[in-house]
Coordinates of C-alpha atoms in Angstrom, one line a residue:
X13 CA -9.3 13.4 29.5
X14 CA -11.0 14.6 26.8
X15 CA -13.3 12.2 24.4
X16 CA -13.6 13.7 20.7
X17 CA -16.9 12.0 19.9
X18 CA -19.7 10.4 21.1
X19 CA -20.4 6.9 21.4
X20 CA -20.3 4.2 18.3
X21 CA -22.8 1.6 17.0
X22 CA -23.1 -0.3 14.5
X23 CA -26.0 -1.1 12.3
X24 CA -25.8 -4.4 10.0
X25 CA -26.6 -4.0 6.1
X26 CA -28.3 -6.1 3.4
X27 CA -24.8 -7.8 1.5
X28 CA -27.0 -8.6 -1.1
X29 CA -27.5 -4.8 -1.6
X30 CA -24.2 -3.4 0.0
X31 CA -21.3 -5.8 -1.5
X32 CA -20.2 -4.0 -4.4
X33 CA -17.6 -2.0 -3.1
X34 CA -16.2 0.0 -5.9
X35 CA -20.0 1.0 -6.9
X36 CA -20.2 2.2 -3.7
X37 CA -17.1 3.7 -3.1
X38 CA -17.2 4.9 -6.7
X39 CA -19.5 8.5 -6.0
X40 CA -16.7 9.6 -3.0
X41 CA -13.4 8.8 -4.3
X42 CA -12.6 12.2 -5.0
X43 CA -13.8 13.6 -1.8
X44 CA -11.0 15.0 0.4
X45 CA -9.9 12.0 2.6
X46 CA -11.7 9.4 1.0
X47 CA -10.0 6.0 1.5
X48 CA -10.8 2.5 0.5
X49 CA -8.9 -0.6 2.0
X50 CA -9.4 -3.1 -0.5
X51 CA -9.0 -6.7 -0.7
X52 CA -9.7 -6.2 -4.0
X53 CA -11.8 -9.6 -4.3
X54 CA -8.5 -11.8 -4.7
X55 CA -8.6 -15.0 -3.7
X56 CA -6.0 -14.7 -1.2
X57 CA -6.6 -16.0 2.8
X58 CA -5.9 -12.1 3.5
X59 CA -8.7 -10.6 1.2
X60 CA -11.7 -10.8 3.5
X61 CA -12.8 -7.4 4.7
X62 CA -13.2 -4.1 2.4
X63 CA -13.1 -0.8 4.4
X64 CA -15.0 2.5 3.0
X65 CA -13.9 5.7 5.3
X66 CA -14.8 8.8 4.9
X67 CA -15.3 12.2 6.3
X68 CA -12.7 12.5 9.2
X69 CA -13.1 13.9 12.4
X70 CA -9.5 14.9 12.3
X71 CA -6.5 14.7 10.1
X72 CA -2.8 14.7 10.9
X73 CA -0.7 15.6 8.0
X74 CA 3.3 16.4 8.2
X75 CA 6.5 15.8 6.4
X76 CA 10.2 15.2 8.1
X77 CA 10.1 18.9 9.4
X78 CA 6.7 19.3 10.3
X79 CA 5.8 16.0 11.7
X80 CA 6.9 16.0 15.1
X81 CA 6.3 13.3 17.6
X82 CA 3.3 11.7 14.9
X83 CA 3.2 8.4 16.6
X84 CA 3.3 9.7 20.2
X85 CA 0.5 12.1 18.8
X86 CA -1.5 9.4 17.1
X87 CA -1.1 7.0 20.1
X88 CA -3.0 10.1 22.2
X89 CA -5.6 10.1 19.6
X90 CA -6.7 6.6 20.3
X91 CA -6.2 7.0 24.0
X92 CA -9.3 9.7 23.9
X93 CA -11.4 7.8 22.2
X94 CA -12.3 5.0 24.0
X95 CA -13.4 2.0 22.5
X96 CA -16.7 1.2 21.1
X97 CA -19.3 -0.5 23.1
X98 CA -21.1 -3.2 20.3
X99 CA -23.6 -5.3 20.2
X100 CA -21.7 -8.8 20.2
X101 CA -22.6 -9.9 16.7
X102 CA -20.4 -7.0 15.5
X103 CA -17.3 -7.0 17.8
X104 CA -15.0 -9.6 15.8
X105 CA -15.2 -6.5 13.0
X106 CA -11.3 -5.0 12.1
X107 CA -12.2 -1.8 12.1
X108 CA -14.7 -0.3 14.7
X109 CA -13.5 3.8 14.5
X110 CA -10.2 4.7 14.3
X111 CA -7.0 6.1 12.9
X112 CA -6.2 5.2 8.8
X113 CA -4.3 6.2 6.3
X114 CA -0.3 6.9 5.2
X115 CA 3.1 6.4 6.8
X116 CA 5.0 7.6 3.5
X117 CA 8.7 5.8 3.5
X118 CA 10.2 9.4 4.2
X119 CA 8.8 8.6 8.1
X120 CA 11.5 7.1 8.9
X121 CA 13.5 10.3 8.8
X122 CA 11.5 11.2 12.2
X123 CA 13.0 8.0 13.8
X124 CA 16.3 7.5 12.2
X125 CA 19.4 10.2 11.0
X126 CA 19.4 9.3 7.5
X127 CA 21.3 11.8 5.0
X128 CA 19.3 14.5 3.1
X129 CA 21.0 13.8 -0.5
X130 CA 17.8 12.3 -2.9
X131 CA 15.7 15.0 -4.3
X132 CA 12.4 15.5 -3.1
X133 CA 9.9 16.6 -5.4
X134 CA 6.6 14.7 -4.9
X135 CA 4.2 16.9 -2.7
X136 CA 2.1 14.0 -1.2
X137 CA 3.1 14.2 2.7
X138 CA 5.3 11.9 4.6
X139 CA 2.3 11.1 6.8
X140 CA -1.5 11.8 6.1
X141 CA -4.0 10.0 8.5
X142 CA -7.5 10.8 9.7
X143 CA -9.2 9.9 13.0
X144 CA -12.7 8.3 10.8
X145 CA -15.6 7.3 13.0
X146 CA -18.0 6.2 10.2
X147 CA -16.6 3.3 8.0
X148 CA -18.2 0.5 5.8
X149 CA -17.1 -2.6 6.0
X150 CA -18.1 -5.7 4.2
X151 CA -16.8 -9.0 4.9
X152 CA -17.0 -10.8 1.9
X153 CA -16.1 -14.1 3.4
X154 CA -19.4 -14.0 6.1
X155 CA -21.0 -12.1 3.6
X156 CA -22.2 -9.1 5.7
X157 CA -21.9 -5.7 6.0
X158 CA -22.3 -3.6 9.0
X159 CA -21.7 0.2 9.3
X160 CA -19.5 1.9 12.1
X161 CA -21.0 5.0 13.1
X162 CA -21.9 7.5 15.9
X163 CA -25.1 7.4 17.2
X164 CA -27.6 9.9 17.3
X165 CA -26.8 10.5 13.3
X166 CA -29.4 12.6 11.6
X167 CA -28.6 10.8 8.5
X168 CA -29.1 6.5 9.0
X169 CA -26.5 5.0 7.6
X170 CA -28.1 3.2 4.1
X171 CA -28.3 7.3 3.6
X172 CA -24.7 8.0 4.2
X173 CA -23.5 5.9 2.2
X174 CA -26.1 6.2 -0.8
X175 CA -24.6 7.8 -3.5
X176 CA -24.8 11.7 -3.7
X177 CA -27.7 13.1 -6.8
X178 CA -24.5 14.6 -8.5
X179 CA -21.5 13.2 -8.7
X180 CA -20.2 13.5 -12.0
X181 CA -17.6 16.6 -12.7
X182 CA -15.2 17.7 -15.5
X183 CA -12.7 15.8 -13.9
X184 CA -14.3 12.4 -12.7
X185 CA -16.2 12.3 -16.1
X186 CA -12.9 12.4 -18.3
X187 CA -11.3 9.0 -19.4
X188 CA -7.8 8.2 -18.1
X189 CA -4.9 8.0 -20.5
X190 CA -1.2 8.9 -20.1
X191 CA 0.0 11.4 -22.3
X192 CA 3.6 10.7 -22.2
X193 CA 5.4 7.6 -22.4
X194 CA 6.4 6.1 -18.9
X195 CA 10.2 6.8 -18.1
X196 CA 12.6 5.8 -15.3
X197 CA 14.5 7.9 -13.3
X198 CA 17.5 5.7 -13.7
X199 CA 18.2 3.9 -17.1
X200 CA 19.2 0.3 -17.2
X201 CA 22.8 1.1 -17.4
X202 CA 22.5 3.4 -14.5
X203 CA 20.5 0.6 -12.6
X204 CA 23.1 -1.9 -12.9
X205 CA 25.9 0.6 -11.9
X206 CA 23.9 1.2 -8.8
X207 CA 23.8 -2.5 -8.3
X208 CA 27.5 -2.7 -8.5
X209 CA 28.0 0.4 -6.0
X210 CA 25.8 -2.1 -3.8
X211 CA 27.8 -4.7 -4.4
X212 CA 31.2 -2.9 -3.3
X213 CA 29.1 -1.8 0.5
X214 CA 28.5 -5.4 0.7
X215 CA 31.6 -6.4 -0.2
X216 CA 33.0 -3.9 2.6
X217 CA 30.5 -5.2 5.0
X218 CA 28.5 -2.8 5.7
X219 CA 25.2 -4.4 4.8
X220 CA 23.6 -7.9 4.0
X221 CA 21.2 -7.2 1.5
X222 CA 20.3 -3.6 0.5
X223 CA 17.0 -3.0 -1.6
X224 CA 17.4 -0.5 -4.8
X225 CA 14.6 0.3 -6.3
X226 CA 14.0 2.6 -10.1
X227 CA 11.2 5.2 -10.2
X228 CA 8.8 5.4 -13.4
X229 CA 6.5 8.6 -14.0
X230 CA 4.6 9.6 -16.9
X231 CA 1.9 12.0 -17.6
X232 CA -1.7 12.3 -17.9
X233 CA -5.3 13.2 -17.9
X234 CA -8.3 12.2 -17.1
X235 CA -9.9 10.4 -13.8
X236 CA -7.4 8.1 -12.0
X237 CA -10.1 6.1 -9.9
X238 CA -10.5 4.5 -13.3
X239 CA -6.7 3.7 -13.7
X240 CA -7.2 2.0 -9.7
X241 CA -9.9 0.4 -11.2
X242 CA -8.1 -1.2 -13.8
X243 CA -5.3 -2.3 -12.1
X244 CA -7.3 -3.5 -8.9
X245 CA -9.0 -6.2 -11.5
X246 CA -5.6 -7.4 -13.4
X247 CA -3.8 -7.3 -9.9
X248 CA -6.2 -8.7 -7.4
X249 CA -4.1 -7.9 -4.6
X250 CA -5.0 -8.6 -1.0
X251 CA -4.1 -5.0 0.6
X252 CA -5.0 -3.1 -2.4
X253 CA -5.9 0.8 -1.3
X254 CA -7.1 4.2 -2.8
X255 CA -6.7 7.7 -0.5
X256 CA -7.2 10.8 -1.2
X257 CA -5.3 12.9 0.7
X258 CA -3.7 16.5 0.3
X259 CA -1.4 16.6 -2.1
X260 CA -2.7 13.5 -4.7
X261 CA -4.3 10.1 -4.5
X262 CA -2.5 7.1 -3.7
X263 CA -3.3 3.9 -5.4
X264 CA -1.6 0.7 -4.2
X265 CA -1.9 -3.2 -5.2
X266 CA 0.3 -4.5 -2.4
X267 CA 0.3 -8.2 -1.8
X268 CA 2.7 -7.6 1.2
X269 CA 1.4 -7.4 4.6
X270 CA 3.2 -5.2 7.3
X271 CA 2.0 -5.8 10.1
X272 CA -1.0 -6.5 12.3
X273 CA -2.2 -6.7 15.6
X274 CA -5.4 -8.5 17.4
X275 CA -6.9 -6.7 20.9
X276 CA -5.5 -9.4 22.7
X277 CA -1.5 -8.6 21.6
X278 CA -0.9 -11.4 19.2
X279 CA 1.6 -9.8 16.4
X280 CA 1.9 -10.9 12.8
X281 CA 4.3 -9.9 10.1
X282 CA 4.8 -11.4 6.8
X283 CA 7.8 -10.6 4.7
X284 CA 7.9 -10.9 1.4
X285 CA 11.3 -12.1 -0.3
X286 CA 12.0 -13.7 -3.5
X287 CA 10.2 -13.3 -6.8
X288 CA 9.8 -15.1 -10.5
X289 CA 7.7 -14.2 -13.2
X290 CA 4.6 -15.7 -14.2
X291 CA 3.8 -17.7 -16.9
X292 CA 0.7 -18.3 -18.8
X293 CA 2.2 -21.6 -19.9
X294 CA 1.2 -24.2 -16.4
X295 CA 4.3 -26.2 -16.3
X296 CA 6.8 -23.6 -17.0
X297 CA 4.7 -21.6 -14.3
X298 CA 5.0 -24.5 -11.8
X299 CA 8.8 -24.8 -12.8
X300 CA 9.2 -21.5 -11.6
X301 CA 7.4 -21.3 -8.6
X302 CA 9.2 -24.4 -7.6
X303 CA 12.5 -22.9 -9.0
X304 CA 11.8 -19.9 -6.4
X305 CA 11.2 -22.3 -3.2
X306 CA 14.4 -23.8 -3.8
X307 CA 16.7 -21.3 -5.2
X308 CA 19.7 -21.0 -2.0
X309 CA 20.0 -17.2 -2.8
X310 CA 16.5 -16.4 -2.6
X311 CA 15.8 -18.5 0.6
X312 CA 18.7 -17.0 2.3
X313 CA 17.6 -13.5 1.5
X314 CA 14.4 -14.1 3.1
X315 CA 16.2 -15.4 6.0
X316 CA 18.3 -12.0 6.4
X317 CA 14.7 -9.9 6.5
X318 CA 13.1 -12.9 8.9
X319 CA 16.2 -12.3 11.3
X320 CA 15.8 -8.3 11.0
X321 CA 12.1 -8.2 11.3
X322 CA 12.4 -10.9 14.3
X323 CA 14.5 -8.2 16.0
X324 CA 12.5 -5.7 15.4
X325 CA 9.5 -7.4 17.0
X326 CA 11.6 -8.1 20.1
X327 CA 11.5 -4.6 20.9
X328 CA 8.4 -4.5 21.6
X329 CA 7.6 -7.9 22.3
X330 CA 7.3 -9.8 25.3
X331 CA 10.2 -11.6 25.8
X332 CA 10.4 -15.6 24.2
X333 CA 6.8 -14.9 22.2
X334 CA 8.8 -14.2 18.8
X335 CA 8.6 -17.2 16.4
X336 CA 8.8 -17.8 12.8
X337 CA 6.0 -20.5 12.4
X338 CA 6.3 -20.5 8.7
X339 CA 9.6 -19.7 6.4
X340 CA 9.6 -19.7 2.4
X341 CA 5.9 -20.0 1.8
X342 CA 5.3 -19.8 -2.3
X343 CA 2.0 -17.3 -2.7
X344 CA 1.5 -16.6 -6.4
X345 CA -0.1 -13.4 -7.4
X346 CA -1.4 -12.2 -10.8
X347 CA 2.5 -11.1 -12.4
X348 CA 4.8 -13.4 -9.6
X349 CA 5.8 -15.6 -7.4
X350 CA 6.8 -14.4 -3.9
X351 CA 8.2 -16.5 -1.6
X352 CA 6.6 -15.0 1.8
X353 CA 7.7 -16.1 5.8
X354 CA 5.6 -15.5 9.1
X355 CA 6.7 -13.7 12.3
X356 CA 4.7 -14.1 15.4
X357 CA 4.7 -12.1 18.6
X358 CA 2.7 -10.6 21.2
X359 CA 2.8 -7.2 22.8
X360 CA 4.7 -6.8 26.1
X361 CA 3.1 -5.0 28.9
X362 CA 3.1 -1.1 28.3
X363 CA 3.6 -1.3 24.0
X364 CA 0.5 -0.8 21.7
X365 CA 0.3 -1.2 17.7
X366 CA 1.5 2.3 17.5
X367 CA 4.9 1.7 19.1
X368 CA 5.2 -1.8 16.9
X369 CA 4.9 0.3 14.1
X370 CA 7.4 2.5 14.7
X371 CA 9.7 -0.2 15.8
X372 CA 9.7 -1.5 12.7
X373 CA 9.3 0.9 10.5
X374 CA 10.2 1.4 7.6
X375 CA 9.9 -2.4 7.0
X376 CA 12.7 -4.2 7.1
X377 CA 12.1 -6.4 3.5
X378 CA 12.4 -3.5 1.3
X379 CA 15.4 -1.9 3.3
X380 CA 17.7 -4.0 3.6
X381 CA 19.7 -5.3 6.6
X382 CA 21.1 -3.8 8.9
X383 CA 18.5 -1.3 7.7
X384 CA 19.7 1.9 9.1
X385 CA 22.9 1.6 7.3
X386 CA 20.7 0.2 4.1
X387 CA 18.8 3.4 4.4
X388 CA 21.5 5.5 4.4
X389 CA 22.6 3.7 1.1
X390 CA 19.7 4.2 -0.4
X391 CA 19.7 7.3 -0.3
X392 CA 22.9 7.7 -1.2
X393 CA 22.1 5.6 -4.5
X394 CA 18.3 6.4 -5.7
X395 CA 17.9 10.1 -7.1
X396 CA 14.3 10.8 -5.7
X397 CA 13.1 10.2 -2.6
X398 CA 11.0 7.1 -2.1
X399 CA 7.8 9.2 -0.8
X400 CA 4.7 7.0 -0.5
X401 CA 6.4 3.9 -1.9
X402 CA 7.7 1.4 0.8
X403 CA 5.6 2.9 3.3
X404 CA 3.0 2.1 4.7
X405 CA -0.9 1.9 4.7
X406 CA -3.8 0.5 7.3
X407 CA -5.6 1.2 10.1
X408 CA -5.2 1.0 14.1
X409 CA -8.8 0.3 15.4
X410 CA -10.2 1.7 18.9
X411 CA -10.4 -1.6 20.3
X412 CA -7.0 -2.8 18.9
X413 CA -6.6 -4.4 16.3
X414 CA -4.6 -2.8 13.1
X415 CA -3.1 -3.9 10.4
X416 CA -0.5 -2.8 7.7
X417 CA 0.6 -3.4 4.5
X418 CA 4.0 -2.5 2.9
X419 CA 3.2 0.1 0.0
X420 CA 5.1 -1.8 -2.9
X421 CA 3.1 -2.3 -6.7
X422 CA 2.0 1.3 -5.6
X423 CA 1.5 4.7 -7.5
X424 CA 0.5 8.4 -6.9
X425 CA -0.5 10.8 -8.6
X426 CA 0.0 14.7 -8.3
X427 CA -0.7 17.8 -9.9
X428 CA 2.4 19.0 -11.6
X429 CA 1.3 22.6 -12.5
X430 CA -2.5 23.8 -13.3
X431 CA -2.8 21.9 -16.4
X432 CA -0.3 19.0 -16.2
X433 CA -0.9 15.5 -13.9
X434 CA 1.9 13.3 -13.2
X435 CA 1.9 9.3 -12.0
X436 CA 4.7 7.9 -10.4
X437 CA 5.6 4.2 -9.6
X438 CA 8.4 2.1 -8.5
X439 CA 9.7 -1.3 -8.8
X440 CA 13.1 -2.8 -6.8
X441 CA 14.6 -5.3 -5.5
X442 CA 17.0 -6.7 -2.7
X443 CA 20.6 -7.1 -3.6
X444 CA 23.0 -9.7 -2.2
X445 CA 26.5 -10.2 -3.0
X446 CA 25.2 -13.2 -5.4
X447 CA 22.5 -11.0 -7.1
X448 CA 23.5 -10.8 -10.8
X449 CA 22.3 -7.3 -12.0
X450 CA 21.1 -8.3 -15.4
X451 CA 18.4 -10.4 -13.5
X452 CA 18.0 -7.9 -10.5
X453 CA 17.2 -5.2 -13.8
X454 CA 14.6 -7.7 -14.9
X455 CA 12.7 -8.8 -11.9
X456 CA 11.8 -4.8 -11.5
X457 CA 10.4 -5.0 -14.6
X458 CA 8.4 -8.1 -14.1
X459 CA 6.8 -6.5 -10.6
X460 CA 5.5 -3.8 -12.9
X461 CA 4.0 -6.1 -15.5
X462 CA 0.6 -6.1 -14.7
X463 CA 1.0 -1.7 -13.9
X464 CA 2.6 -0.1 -16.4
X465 CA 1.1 -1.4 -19.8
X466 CA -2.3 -1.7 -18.4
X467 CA -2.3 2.1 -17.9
X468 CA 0.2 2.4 -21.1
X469 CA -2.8 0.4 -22.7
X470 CA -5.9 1.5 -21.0
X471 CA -6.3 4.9 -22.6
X472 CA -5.5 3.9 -26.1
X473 CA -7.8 1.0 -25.8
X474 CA -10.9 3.8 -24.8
X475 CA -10.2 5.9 -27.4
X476 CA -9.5 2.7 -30.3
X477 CA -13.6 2.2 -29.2
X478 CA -14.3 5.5 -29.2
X479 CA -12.7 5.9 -32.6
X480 CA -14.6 2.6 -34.1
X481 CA -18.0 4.0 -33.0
X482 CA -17.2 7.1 -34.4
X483 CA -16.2 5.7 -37.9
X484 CA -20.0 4.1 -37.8
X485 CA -21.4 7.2 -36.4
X486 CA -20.0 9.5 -39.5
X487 CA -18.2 11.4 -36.7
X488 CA -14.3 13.0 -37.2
X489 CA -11.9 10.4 -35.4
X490 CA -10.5 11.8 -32.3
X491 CA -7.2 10.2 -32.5
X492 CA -5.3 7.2 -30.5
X493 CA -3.3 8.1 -27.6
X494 CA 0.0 9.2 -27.5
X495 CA 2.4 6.7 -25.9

């Protein structure tokens, strides 16, 4: 069998030198299939490792038609690249070359018959990953950084990574602002219609729970890597992402995590379910968190996506090694509360991370339950198809391990014609037959909170500076932004 590249090292950095991930990353962000896996510096158990890749040694890209077989494909990727040989300091490392990138929502076409009715009109592909055999990655908790890489480089790897003489372009160089107010695809009317259409399927029993979710777009200008920016430090979430990929960039501040695998089998997945607002008062912030831990609706909708996502472990799973150590965990991010359960497995004889991921995908917490027939509802009740959002993005290492998240609190953004950008994001929720709509509406809203009016905010903010120091300079003002 074929090997696609020659053997991988690794070389440890100075952290003291190498930790600032964005500067580094900053200078290749808009290079073709740049990606960042981010924990975004959150002070979250999950937000340990930071992973810079670039420059692929292949790419797979492909929508429902085009798409094929992608995991069998992907799965003989990995199995002709063999894993690396490292020195032992380096071989608890995540990542040590390997497969990253998208598994847009839309994926799930390639497993499942699900209706073509929603209206596709976002060009990012349904699946856009790259076989990357130089990464960074910084461990923030051991503070070190070491550099994957094949040997024999010319270039060593403080050079690789160094930041290019030019950099700066029309487009990188140009503040972000939006140029249009954001605006749903569904008003809050036709939301809570929706949610009443739910309620008759459930009613009927064909589902438990089915997720809804409303899309918001808006236009713009300028550099989005400073929108990510922006909302990676008012979000701090734990799988936080940028890629650049054909088609747009992806930016995603996901506190959910998928799933992930160690080399030795052991599974984890850890659905989140349940949400309240936050507070910047403590004790009505407390009140709500502990409102959420004990609210019966919530706790038994994270139950219905426990029992799905259990099931869809056992497929894969050796049989008895599925547990749920941990139900109804409170974890409290920058906008909500989530209440968030564990899943535990190991891999029967025969199944990789590949084949866990497409037994579970898409996830099952923002499907529904059953989820085929939730999907099929979903598409029957959200114009636009979901694209990148409630997908998913991560990484399956040579040596084994992967891991996931679940692309919610995410955006893209895409080229709408020569001259015009568009941003796109989503917020939704899952329905029960208790769910009242009013506060289903609302809780959308509230996992936007900390997205929408910091970009709403962020360009008008630049240009109110720019503006002042003009007024002091004796230059014309150059106007506030238009949203």
């Amino acid at each position: 069998m074929s090997v696609l590249h020659q053997q991988l090292t690794a070389t440890a950095l100075n952290y003291d030198k190498w930790h600032d991930t964005c500067a580094i990353f900053a200078p290749f962000a808009h290079e073709p299939w740049a990606m960042l896996l981010d924990s975004a510096g959150a002070k979250h158990p999950d937000s340990r490792y930071d992973i810079l890749l670039r420059q692929p040694n292949k790419t797979f890209v492909g929508n429902e038609q085009s798409a094929g077989q992608p995991f069998a494909e992907l799965e003989q990727w990995l199995a002709q690249n063999p894993a690396a040989i490292l020195p032992n300091e380096f071989t608890d490392l995540p990542f040590q070359g390997g497969i990253a990138g998208l598994f847009g929502y839309d994926l799930g076409r390639t497993l499942e018959a699900i209706p073509e009715i929603a209206k596709a009109d976002i060009t990012i592909p349904d699946i856009a990953v790259g076989l990357y055999l130089n990464a960074l990655v910084i461990d923030h908790k051991c503070r070190r950084v070491v550099a994957i890489h094949p040997t024999g480089l010319n270039l060593a790897p403080e050079e690789y990574w160094a930041a290019p003489a030019t950099t700066i372009t029309p487009e990188t160089n140009a503040n972000f602002r939006l140029t249009t107010p954001w605006q749903s695809n569904m008003s809050a009317t036709e939301y809570t219609q929706r949610i009443n259409l739910v309620h008759e399927y459930l009613r009927a029993g064909d589902c438990y729970q089915i997720n809804l979710a409303q899309r918001f777009s808006a236009e713009f200008i300028g550099n989005p890597w400073q929108a990510y920016l922006a909302l990676r430090k008012a979000n701090q979430a734990p799988f936080s992402a940028w890629l650049n990929i054909p088609g747009g960039v992806v930016l995603s501040l996901s506190p959910e995590r998928f799933l992930q695998t160690h080399s030795d089998g052991t599974v984890e997945t850890r659905p989140i379910k349940g949400t309240r607002p936050r507070s910047t008062n403590s004790e009505e912030d407390k009140s709500a968190a502990d409102a959420l831990v004990k609210s019966a609706k919530d706790r038994a909708e994270n139950l219905m996506i426990v029992d799905l996502l259990r099931n869809d472990l056992s497929r894969v799973c050796a049989a008895g090694s599925v547990s749920v150590p941990e139900l109804f965990k409170i974890e409290s991010f920058n906008a909500v509360h989530h209440l968030v359960s564990t899943i535990r497995g190991k891999l029967a004889a025969g199944h990789t991370p590949l084949s866990l991921l497409a037994a579970a995908f898409p996830g099952g917490s923002i499907t529904g339950a059953p989820k085929i027939r939730a999907m099929q509802i979903i598409e029957e009740l959200e114009p636009h198809r979901r694209s990148v959002y409630c997908g998913s993005i991560g990484y399956f290492s040579l040596h084994g391990h992967s891991d996931t998240s679940i692309t919610i609190r995410t955006l893209c953004c895409t080229n709408k014609n020569d001259t015009e950008k568009q941003i796109f994001c989503w917020a939704g929720g899952g329905i029960v037959i208790d769910s009242n709509a009013d506060a289903e509406y609302q809780e959308t809203l509230d996992k936007v909170a900390q997205i929408l009016p910091i970009l709403t905010n962020l360009g008008a903010t630049e240009e109110l500076i720019a503006a002042r120091a003009n007024e002091t300079t004796g230059n014309p003002n150059i106007g506030t932004a238009s949203n």
